[in-house]
Each structure stands twice: as C-alpha cells, then as structure tokens.
XYZ file of N, CA, C and O in Angstrom:
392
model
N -88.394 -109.942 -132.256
C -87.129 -110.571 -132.509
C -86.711 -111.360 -131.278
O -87.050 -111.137 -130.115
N -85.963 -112.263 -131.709
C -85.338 -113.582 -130.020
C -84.108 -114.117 -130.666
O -83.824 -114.197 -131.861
N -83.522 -114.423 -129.729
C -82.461 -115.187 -129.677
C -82.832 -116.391 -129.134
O -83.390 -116.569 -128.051
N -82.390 -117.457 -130.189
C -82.245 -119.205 -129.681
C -80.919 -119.907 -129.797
O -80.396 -120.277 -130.848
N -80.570 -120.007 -128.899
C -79.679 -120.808 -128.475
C -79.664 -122.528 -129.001
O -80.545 -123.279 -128.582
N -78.708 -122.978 -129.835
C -78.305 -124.377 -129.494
C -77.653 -124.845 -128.264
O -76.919 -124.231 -127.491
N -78.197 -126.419 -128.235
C -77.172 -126.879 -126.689
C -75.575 -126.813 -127.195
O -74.815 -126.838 -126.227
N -75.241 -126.774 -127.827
C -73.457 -127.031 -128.489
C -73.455 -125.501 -128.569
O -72.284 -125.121 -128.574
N -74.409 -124.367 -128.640
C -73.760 -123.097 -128.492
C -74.080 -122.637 -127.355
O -73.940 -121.415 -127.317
N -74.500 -123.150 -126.280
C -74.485 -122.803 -124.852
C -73.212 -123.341 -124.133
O -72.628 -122.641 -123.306
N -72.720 -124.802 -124.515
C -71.667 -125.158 -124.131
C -70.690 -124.485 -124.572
O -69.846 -124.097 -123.763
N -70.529 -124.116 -126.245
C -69.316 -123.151 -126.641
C -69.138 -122.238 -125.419
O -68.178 -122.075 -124.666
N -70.460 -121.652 -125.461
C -70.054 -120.166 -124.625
C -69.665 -120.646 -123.083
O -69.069 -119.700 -122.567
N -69.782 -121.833 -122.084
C -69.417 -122.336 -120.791
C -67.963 -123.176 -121.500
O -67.106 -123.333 -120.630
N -67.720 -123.495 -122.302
C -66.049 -123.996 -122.499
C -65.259 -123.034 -123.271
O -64.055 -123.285 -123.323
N -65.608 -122.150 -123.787
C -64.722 -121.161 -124.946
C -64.610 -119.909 -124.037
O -63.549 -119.398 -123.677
N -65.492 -119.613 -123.814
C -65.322 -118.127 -123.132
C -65.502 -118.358 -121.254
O -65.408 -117.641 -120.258
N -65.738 -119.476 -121.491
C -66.000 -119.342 -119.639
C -66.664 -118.670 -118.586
O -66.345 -118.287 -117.460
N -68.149 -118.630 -119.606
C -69.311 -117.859 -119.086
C -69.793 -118.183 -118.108
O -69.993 -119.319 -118.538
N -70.195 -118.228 -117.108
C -70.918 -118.871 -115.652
C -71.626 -118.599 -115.548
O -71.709 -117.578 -116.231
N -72.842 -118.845 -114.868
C -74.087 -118.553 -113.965
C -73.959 -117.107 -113.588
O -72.846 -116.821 -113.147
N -74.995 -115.935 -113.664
C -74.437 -115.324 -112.894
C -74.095 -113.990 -114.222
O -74.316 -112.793 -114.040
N -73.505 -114.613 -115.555
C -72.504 -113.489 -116.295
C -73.614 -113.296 -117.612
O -74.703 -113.864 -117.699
N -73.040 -112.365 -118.571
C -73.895 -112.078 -119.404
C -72.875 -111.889 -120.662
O -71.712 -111.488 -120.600
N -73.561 -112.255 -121.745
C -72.884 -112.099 -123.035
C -73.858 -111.326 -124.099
O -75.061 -111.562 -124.218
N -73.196 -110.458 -124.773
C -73.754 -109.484 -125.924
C -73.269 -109.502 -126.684
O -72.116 -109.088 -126.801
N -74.137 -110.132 -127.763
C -74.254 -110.033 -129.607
C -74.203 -108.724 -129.713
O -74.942 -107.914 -129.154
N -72.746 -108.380 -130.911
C -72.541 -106.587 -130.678
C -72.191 -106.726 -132.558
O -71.524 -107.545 -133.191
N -72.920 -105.630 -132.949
C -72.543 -105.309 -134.390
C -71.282 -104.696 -134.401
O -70.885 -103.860 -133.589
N -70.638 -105.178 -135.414
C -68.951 -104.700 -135.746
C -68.528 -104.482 -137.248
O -69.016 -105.227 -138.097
N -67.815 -103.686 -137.542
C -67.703 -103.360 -138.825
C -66.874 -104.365 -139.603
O -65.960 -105.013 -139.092
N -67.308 -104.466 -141.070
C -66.485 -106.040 -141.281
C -67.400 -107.224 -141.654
O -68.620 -107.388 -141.631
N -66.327 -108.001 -142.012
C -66.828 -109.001 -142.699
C -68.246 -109.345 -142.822
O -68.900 -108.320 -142.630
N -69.038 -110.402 -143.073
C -69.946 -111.080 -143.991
C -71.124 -111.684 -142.488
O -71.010 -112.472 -141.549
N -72.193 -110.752 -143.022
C -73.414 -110.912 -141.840
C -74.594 -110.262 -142.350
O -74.567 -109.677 -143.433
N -75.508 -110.321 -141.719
C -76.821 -110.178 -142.000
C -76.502 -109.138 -143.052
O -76.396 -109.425 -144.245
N -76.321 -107.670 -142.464
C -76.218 -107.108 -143.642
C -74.817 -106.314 -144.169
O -74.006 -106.119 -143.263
N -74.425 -105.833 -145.502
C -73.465 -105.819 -145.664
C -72.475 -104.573 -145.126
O -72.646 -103.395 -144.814
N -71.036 -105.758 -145.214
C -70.346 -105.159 -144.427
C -70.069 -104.761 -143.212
O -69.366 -103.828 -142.822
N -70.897 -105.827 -142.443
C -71.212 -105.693 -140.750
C -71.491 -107.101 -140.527
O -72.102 -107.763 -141.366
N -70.908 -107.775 -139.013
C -70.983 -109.026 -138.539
C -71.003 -108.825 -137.394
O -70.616 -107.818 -136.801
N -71.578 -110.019 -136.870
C -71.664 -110.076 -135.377
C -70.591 -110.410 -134.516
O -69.802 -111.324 -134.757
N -70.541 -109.551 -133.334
C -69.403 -109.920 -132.226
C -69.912 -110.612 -131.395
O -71.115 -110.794 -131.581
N -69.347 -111.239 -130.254
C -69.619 -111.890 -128.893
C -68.874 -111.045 -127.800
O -67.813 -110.539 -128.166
N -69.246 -110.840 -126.620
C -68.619 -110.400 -125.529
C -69.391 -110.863 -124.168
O -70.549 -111.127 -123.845
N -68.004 -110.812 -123.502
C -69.153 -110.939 -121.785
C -69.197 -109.042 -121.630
O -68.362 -108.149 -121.767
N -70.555 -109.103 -121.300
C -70.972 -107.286 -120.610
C -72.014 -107.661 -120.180
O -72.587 -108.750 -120.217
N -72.378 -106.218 -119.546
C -73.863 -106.014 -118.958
C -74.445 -105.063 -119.530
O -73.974 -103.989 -119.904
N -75.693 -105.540 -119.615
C -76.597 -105.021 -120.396
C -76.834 -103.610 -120.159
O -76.860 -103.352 -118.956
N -76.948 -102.985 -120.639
C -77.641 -101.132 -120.326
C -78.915 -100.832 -120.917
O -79.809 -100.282 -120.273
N -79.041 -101.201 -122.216
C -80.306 -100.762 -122.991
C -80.702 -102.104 -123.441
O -80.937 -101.964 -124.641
N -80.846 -102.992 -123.204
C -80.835 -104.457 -123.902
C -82.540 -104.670 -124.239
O -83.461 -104.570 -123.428
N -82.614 -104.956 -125.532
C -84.042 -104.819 -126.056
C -84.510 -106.126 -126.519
O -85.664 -106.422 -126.828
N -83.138 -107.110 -126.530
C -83.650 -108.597 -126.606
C -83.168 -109.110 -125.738
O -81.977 -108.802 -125.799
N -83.424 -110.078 -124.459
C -83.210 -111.060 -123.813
C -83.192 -112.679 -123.654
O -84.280 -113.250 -123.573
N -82.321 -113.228 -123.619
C -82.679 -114.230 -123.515
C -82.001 -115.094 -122.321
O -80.774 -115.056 -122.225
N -82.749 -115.861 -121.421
C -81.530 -116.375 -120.493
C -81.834 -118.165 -120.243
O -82.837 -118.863 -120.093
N -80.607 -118.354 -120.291
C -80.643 -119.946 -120.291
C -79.507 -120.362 -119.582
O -78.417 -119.900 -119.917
N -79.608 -121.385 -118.396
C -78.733 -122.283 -117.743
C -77.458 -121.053 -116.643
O -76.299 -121.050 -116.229
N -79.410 -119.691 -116.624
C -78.384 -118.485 -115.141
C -77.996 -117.799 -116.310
O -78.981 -117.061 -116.270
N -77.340 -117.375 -117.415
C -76.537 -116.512 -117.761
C -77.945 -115.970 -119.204
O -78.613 -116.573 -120.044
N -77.760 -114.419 -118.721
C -78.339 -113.797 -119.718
C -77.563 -113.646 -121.200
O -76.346 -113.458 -121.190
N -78.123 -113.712 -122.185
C -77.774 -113.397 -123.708
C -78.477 -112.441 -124.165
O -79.673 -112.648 -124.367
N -77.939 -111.236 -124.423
C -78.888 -110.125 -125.196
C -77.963 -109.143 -126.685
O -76.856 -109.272 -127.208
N -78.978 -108.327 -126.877
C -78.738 -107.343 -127.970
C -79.056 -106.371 -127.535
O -80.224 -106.426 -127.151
N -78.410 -105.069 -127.322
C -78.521 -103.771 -126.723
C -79.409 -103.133 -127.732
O -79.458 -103.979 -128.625
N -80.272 -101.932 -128.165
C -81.222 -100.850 -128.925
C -80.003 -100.568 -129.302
O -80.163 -101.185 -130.354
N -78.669 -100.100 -129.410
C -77.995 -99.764 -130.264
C -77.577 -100.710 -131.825
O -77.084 -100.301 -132.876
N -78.004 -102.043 -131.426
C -77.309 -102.619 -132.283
C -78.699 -103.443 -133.014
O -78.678 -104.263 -133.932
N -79.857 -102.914 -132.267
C -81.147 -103.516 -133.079
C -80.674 -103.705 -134.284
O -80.232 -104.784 -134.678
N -80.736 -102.666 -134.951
C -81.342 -102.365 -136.560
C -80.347 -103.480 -137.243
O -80.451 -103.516 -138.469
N -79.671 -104.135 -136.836
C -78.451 -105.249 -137.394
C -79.135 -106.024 -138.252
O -79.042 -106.359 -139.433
N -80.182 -106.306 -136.907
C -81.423 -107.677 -137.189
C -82.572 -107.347 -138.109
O -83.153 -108.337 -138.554
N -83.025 -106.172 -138.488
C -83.694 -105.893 -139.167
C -84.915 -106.893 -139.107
O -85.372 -107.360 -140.150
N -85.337 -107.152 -138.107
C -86.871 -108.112 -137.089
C -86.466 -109.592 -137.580
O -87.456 -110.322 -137.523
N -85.528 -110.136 -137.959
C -84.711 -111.159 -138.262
C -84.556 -111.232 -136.584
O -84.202 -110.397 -135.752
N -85.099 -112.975 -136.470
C -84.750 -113.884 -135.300
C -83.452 -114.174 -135.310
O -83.061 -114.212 -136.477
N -82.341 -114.464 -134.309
C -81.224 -115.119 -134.252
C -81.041 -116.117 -133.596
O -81.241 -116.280 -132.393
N -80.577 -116.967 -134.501
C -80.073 -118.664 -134.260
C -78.672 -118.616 -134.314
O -77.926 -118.268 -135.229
N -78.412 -119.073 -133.047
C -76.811 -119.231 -132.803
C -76.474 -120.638 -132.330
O -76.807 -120.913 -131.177
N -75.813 -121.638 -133.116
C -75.232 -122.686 -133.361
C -73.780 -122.872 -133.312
O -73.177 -121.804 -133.216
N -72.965 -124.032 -133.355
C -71.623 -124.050 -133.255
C -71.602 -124.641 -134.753
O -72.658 -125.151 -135.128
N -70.531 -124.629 -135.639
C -70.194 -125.323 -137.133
C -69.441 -126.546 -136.489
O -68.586 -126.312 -135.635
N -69.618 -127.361 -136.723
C -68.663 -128.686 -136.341
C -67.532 -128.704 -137.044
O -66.693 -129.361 -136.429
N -67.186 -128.349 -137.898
C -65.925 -128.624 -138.978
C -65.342 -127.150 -138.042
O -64.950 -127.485 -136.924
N -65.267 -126.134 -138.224
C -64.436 -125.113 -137.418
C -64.482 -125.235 -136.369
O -63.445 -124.902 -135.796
N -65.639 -125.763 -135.458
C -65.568 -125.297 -133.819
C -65.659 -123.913 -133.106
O -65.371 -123.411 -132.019
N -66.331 -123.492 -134.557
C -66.929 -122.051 -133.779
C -68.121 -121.574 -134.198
O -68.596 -122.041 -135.233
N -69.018 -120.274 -133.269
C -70.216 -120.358 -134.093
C -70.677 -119.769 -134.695
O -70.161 -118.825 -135.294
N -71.822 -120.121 -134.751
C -72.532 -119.874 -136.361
C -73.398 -119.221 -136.384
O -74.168 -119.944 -135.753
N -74.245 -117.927 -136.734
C -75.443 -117.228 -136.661
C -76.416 -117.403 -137.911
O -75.892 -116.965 -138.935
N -77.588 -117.883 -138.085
C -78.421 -118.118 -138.811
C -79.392 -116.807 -138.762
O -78.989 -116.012 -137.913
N -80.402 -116.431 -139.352
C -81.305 -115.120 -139.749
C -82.019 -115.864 -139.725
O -81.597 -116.825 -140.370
N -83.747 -116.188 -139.003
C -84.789 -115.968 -139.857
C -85.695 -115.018 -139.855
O -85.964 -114.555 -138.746
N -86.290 -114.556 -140.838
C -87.594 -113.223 -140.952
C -88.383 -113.711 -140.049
O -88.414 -114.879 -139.661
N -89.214 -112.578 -139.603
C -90.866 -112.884 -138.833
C -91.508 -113.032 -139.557
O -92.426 -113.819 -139.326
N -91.426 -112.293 -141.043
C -92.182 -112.531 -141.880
C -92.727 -113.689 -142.722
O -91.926 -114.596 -142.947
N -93.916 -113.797 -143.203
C -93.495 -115.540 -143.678
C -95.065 -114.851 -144.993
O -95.511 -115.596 -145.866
C-alpha cells in the first residue's frame, strides 16, 4: 500500500494547515461519514508517527498511516487530491489487485 500525493494536495496541506518542512501529517480513520469502507472516513492531522506502516515524504514533510489504522485501506493505494469546486480534499482507492 502508498500514498500519492497531488501537487494541489501538497500545497493544500503548506496553505490550509500550514505544514512545513520538518512536520508530519497522519491519515487517521474516524467514525462517520462516507469512505473506503462503511461508516468510517478519513481524517488529516499534524502528529508524529509511532507505529507508521506507510510512509511517504515529499517537499521535507512526512505523510503516513499508523498499523492502527491499516485495515481502513484494506491493500487499497491512496490518492489524495484537492476537488476544485469545494477546495478541499479528496481521497481516491485503488486495489493492488488488478
């Protein structure tokens, strides 16, 4: 499983949240609304990692998913994009499987 980043969702996260070089943000499962699977969606936060089983780092600042919140992804890649009409973003699924 990986996380890919768009350039418009790297900037979200350096103009919206005011992530820097240096800081780290975690995709966190939360109870609620409409996401991979039901009745659970993804959060954003700045933290540091403890158990982090996906990494990804781009432009200094790490992006991960902690072993607690694996099973969200169910080996589903994550694509994180901004929506242009809202201005906020967007998480896409794809399988490994093909």
């Amino acid at each position: 499983m990986e996380i890919h980043l768009s350039k418009d969702a790297r900037d979200w996260f350096h103009n919206e949240m005011e992530v820097e070089a240096g800081e780290a943000v975690r995709f966190f499962v939360r109870y609620g609304g409409d996401g991979l699977q039901p009745g659970f969606s993804l959060g954003v936060t700045k933290d540091s990692p403890y158990e982090a089983v996906v990494r990804l780092e781009e432009d200094e600042v790490l992006y991960f998913i902690e072993e607690a919140d694996h099973w969200y992804f169910d080996e589903h890649d994550l694509h994180v994009t901004v929506d242009d009409t809202l201005g906020e973003l967007s998480y896409s699924y794809e399988s490994k499987e093909a």
